[in-house]
């Protein structure tokens, strides 16, 4: 295998689950993830899902008033993170969805973590 960082199977599954939910029941939609965070494993060889750092669709309007503010609060101060967000938007014709994959890091974070 080539040197670098591998992506865990769980990360791929979460990504696929976020992309596809057109035929979901209303109960299944509530369990879908609005935003998730990924981090490097302790051995720095895999990108893994960060447990407990997610925003569910059912949280918005219930326990989460402002998804963006909640998203920012979930970012750690002293470490890098990758995040995947489901971002709906409205065009003149119809409502659309896109996914934003971002990495968050500051200059004070270790280079290997970036």
JSON list of C-alpha atoms in Angstrom, two decimals:
[
{"chain": "A", "resi": 1, "resn": "UNK", "atom": "CA", "xyz": [0.00, 0.00, 0.00]},
{"chain": "A", "resi": 2, "resn": "UNK", "atom": "CA", "xyz": [1.21, 3.51, -0.75]},
{"chain": "A", "resi": 3, "resn": "UNK", "atom": "CA", "xyz": [2.39, 5.67, 2.14]},
{"chain": "A", "resi": 4, "resn": "UNK", "atom": "CA", "xyz": [-0.08, 8.15, 3.54]},
{"chain": "A", "resi": 5, "resn": "UNK", "atom": "CA", "xyz": [-3.25, 8.14, 5.54]},
{"chain": "A", "resi": 6, "resn": "UNK", "atom": "CA", "xyz": [-6.04, 5.61, 4.97]},
{"chain": "A", "resi": 7, "resn": "UNK", "atom": "CA", "xyz": [-9.76, 6.30, 5.36]},
{"chain": "A", "resi": 8, "resn": "UNK", "atom": "CA", "xyz": [-11.62, 3.89, 7.65]},
{"chain": "A", "resi": 9, "resn": "UNK", "atom": "CA", "xyz": [-14.59, 1.89, 6.38]},
{"chain": "A", "resi": 10, "resn": "UNK", "atom": "CA", "xyz": [-16.85, 3.61, 8.92]},
{"chain": "A", "resi": 11, "resn": "UNK", "atom": "CA", "xyz": [-16.01, 7.04, 7.45]},
{"chain": "A", "resi": 12, "resn": "UNK", "atom": "CA", "xyz": [-16.92, 5.78, 3.98]},
{"chain": "A", "resi": 13, "resn": "UNK", "atom": "CA", "xyz": [-20.21, 4.33, 5.29]},
{"chain": "A", "resi": 14, "resn": "UNK", "atom": "CA", "xyz": [-21.15, 7.61, 7.01]},
{"chain": "A", "resi": 15, "resn": "UNK", "atom": "CA", "xyz": [-20.34, 9.55, 3.84]},
{"chain": "A", "resi": 16, "resn": "UNK", "atom": "CA", "xyz": [-22.47, 7.19, 1.73]},
{"chain": "A", "resi": 17, "resn": "UNK", "atom": "CA", "xyz": [-25.34, 7.38, 4.25]},
{"chain": "A", "resi": 18, "resn": "UNK", "atom": "CA", "xyz": [-25.28, 11.18, 4.15]},
{"chain": "A", "resi": 19, "resn": "UNK", "atom": "CA", "xyz": [-25.40, 11.19, 0.33]},
{"chain": "A", "resi": 20, "resn": "UNK", "atom": "CA", "xyz": [-28.32, 8.82, -0.11]},
{"chain": "A", "resi": 21, "resn": "UNK", "atom": "CA", "xyz": [-31.57, 9.24, 1.74]},
{"chain": "A", "resi": 22, "resn": "UNK", "atom": "CA", "xyz": [-34.18, 9.98, -0.90]},
{"chain": "A", "resi": 23, "resn": "UNK", "atom": "CA", "xyz": [-36.28, 6.90, -0.12]},
{"chain": "A", "resi": 24, "resn": "UNK", "atom": "CA", "xyz": [-36.11, 7.22, 3.65]},
{"chain": "A", "resi": 25, "resn": "UNK", "atom": "CA", "xyz": [-39.09, 7.20, 5.98]},
{"chain": "A", "resi": 26, "resn": "UNK", "atom": "CA", "xyz": [-39.63, 10.25, 8.24]},
{"chain": "A", "resi": 27, "resn": "UNK", "atom": "CA", "xyz": [-38.25, 8.29, 11.21]},
{"chain": "A", "resi": 28, "resn": "UNK", "atom": "CA", "xyz": [-35.09, 7.36, 9.29]},
{"chain": "A", "resi": 29, "resn": "UNK", "atom": "CA", "xyz": [-34.60, 10.98, 8.19]},
{"chain": "A", "resi": 30, "resn": "UNK", "atom": "CA", "xyz": [-34.48, 12.09, 11.85]},
{"chain": "A", "resi": 31, "resn": "UNK", "atom": "CA", "xyz": [-31.49, 9.77, 12.38]},
{"chain": "A", "resi": 32, "resn": "UNK", "atom": "CA", "xyz": [-29.54, 11.14, 9.41]},
{"chain": "A", "resi": 33, "resn": "UNK", "atom": "CA", "xyz": [-26.45, 13.16, 10.13]},
{"chain": "A", "resi": 34, "resn": "UNK", "atom": "CA", "xyz": [-26.39, 16.88, 9.31]},
{"chain": "A", "resi": 35, "resn": "UNK", "atom": "CA", "xyz": [-22.69, 17.22, 10.17]},
{"chain": "A", "resi": 36, "resn": "UNK", "atom": "CA", "xyz": [-19.96, 14.83, 11.30]},
{"chain": "A", "resi": 37, "resn": "UNK", "atom": "CA", "xyz": [-16.34, 15.23, 12.32]},
{"chain": "A", "resi": 38, "resn": "UNK", "atom": "CA", "xyz": [-13.38, 13.08, 11.42]},
{"chain": "A", "resi": 39, "resn": "UNK", "atom": "CA", "xyz": [-9.93, 12.98, 12.99]},
{"chain": "A", "resi": 40, "resn": "UNK", "atom": "CA", "xyz": [-6.68, 11.09, 12.71]},
{"chain": "A", "resi": 41, "resn": "UNK", "atom": "CA", "xyz": [-6.34, 7.91, 14.74]},
{"chain": "A", "resi": 42, "resn": "UNK", "atom": "CA", "xyz": [-3.84, 7.89, 17.60]},
{"chain": "A", "resi": 43, "resn": "UNK", "atom": "CA", "xyz": [-1.25, 6.18, 15.40]},
{"chain": "A", "resi": 44, "resn": "UNK", "atom": "CA", "xyz": [-1.81, 8.89, 12.71]},
{"chain": "A", "resi": 45, "resn": "UNK", "atom": "CA", "xyz": [-2.40, 6.26, 10.02]},
{"chain": "A", "resi": 46, "resn": "UNK", "atom": "CA", "xyz": [-6.20, 6.41, 9.56]},
{"chain": "A", "resi": 47, "resn": "UNK", "atom": "CA", "xyz": [-8.93, 8.99, 9.29]},
{"chain": "A", "resi": 48, "resn": "UNK", "atom": "CA", "xyz": [-11.67, 7.88, 11.69]},
{"chain": "A", "resi": 49, "resn": "UNK", "atom": "CA", "xyz": [-15.10, 9.10, 12.76]},
{"chain": "A", "resi": 50, "resn": "UNK", "atom": "CA", "xyz": [-14.92, 11.21, 15.89]},
{"chain": "A", "resi": 51, "resn": "UNK", "atom": "CA", "xyz": [-17.47, 9.69, 18.24]},
{"chain": "A", "resi": 52, "resn": "UNK", "atom": "CA", "xyz": [-20.03, 12.03, 19.78]},
{"chain": "A", "resi": 53, "resn": "UNK", "atom": "CA", "xyz": [-19.18, 14.90, 17.43]},
{"chain": "A", "resi": 54, "resn": "UNK", "atom": "CA", "xyz": [-22.16, 15.05, 15.12]},
{"chain": "A", "resi": 55, "resn": "UNK", "atom": "CA", "xyz": [-25.33, 16.99, 14.47]},
{"chain": "A", "resi": 56, "resn": "UNK", "atom": "CA", "xyz": [-28.39, 14.94, 13.55]},
{"chain": "A", "resi": 57, "resn": "UNK", "atom": "CA", "xyz": [-31.21, 16.21, 11.34]},
{"chain": "A", "resi": 58, "resn": "UNK", "atom": "CA", "xyz": [-33.60, 15.71, 14.28]},
{"chain": "A", "resi": 59, "resn": "UNK", "atom": "CA", "xyz": [-31.41, 17.95, 16.49]},
{"chain": "A", "resi": 60, "resn": "UNK", "atom": "CA", "xyz": [-32.02, 21.01, 14.30]},
{"chain": "A", "resi": 61, "resn": "UNK", "atom": "CA", "xyz": [-34.88, 22.98, 15.80]},
{"chain": "A", "resi": 62, "resn": "UNK", "atom": "CA", "xyz": [-34.94, 20.78, 18.92]},
{"chain": "A", "resi": 63, "resn": "UNK", "atom": "CA", "xyz": [-31.59, 20.92, 20.76]},
{"chain": "A", "resi": 64, "resn": "UNK", "atom": "CA", "xyz": [-29.75, 22.89, 18.06]},
{"chain": "A", "resi": 65, "resn": "UNK", "atom": "CA", "xyz": [-31.08, 26.35, 17.19]},
{"chain": "A", "resi": 66, "resn": "UNK", "atom": "CA", "xyz": [-28.17, 27.45, 15.02]},
{"chain": "A", "resi": 67, "resn": "UNK", "atom": "CA", "xyz": [-26.45, 24.53, 13.24]},
{"chain": "A", "resi": 68, "resn": "UNK", "atom": "CA", "xyz": [-23.46, 26.68, 12.20]},
{"chain": "A", "resi": 69, "resn": "UNK", "atom": "CA", "xyz": [-22.79, 27.94, 15.74]},
{"chain": "A", "resi": 70, "resn": "UNK", "atom": "CA", "xyz": [-23.09, 24.41, 17.09]},
{"chain": "A", "resi": 71, "resn": "UNK", "atom": "CA", "xyz": [-20.75, 23.18, 14.37]},
{"chain": "A", "resi": 72, "resn": "UNK", "atom": "CA", "xyz": [-18.11, 25.77, 15.31]},
{"chain": "A", "resi": 73, "resn": "UNK", "atom": "CA", "xyz": [-18.42, 24.90, 19.02]},
{"chain": "A", "resi": 74, "resn": "UNK", "atom": "CA", "xyz": [-17.69, 21.25, 18.22]},
{"chain": "A", "resi": 75, "resn": "UNK", "atom": "CA", "xyz": [-14.30, 22.16, 16.71]},
{"chain": "A", "resi": 76, "resn": "UNK", "atom": "CA", "xyz": [-11.40, 21.56, 19.11]},
{"chain": "A", "resi": 77, "resn": "UNK", "atom": "CA", "xyz": [-9.05, 24.42, 19.96]},
{"chain": "A", "resi": 78, "resn": "UNK", "atom": "CA", "xyz": [-5.78, 22.53, 19.76]},
{"chain": "A", "resi": 79, "resn": "UNK", "atom": "CA", "xyz": [-6.18, 19.89, 17.09]},
{"chain": "A", "resi": 80, "resn": "UNK", "atom": "CA", "xyz": [-7.11, 19.54, 13.43]},
{"chain": "A", "resi": 81, "resn": "UNK", "atom": "CA", "xyz": [-10.40, 18.11, 12.24]},
{"chain": "A", "resi": 82, "resn": "UNK", "atom": "CA", "xyz": [-12.13, 17.21, 9.02]},
{"chain": "A", "resi": 83, "resn": "UNK", "atom": "CA", "xyz": [-15.86, 17.81, 8.78]},
{"chain": "A", "resi": 84, "resn": "UNK", "atom": "CA", "xyz": [-18.60, 16.80, 6.39]},
{"chain": "A", "resi": 85, "resn": "UNK", "atom": "CA", "xyz": [-21.77, 18.90, 6.35]},
{"chain": "A", "resi": 86, "resn": "UNK", "atom": "CA", "xyz": [-25.06, 18.46, 4.54]},
{"chain": "A", "resi": 87, "resn": "UNK", "atom": "CA", "xyz": [-25.80, 21.95, 3.23]},
{"chain": "A", "resi": 88, "resn": "UNK", "atom": "CA", "xyz": [-29.22, 22.51, 1.62]},
{"chain": "A", "resi": 89, "resn": "UNK", "atom": "CA", "xyz": [-29.86, 25.66, -0.39]},
{"chain": "A", "resi": 90, "resn": "UNK", "atom": "CA", "xyz": [-32.63, 27.16, -2.49]},
{"chain": "A", "resi": 91, "resn": "UNK", "atom": "CA", "xyz": [-32.40, 28.14, -6.15]},
{"chain": "A", "resi": 92, "resn": "UNK", "atom": "CA", "xyz": [-35.12, 29.93, -8.11]},
{"chain": "A", "resi": 93, "resn": "UNK", "atom": "CA", "xyz": [-36.31, 26.60, -9.47]},
{"chain": "A", "resi": 94, "resn": "UNK", "atom": "CA", "xyz": [-36.02, 24.20, -6.53]},
{"chain": "A", "resi": 95, "resn": "UNK", "atom": "CA", "xyz": [-34.42, 23.20, -3.27]},
{"chain": "A", "resi": 96, "resn": "UNK", "atom": "CA", "xyz": [-31.00, 21.52, -3.64]},
{"chain": "A", "resi": 97, "resn": "UNK", "atom": "CA", "xyz": [-28.43, 19.88, -1.41]},
{"chain": "A", "resi": 98, "resn": "UNK", "atom": "CA", "xyz": [-24.67, 19.74, -1.47]},
{"chain": "A", "resi": 99, "resn": "UNK", "atom": "CA", "xyz": [-22.03, 18.33, 0.84]},
{"chain": "A", "resi": 100, "resn": "UNK", "atom": "CA", "xyz": [-19.14, 20.36, 2.13]},
{"chain": "A", "resi": 101, "resn": "UNK", "atom": "CA", "xyz": [-15.97, 18.60, 3.18]},
{"chain": "A", "resi": 102, "resn": "UNK", "atom": "CA", "xyz": [-13.62, 20.88, 5.03]},
{"chain": "A", "resi": 103, "resn": "UNK", "atom": "CA", "xyz": [-10.50, 20.69, 7.13]},
{"chain": "A", "resi": 104, "resn": "UNK", "atom": "CA", "xyz": [-9.92, 22.95, 10.07]},
{"chain": "A", "resi": 105, "resn": "UNK", "atom": "CA", "xyz": [-6.47, 23.75, 11.33]},
{"chain": "A", "resi": 106, "resn": "UNK", "atom": "CA", "xyz": [-4.45, 26.65, 12.59]},
{"chain": "A", "resi": 107, "resn": "UNK", "atom": "CA", "xyz": [-0.76, 27.36, 12.20]},
{"chain": "A", "resi": 108, "resn": "UNK", "atom": "CA", "xyz": [-0.17, 26.15, 15.75]},
{"chain": "A", "resi": 109, "resn": "UNK", "atom": "CA", "xyz": [-1.32, 22.62, 14.94]},
{"chain": "A", "resi": 110, "resn": "UNK", "atom": "CA", "xyz": [1.27, 19.93, 14.16]},
{"chain": "A", "resi": 111, "resn": "UNK", "atom": "CA", "xyz": [2.07, 19.54, 10.45]},
{"chain": "A", "resi": 112, "resn": "UNK", "atom": "CA", "xyz": [1.33, 15.79, 10.43]},
{"chain": "A", "resi": 113, "resn": "UNK", "atom": "CA", "xyz": [-2.21, 16.47, 11.71]},
{"chain": "A", "resi": 114, "resn": "UNK", "atom": "CA", "xyz": [-2.91, 18.86, 8.83]}
]
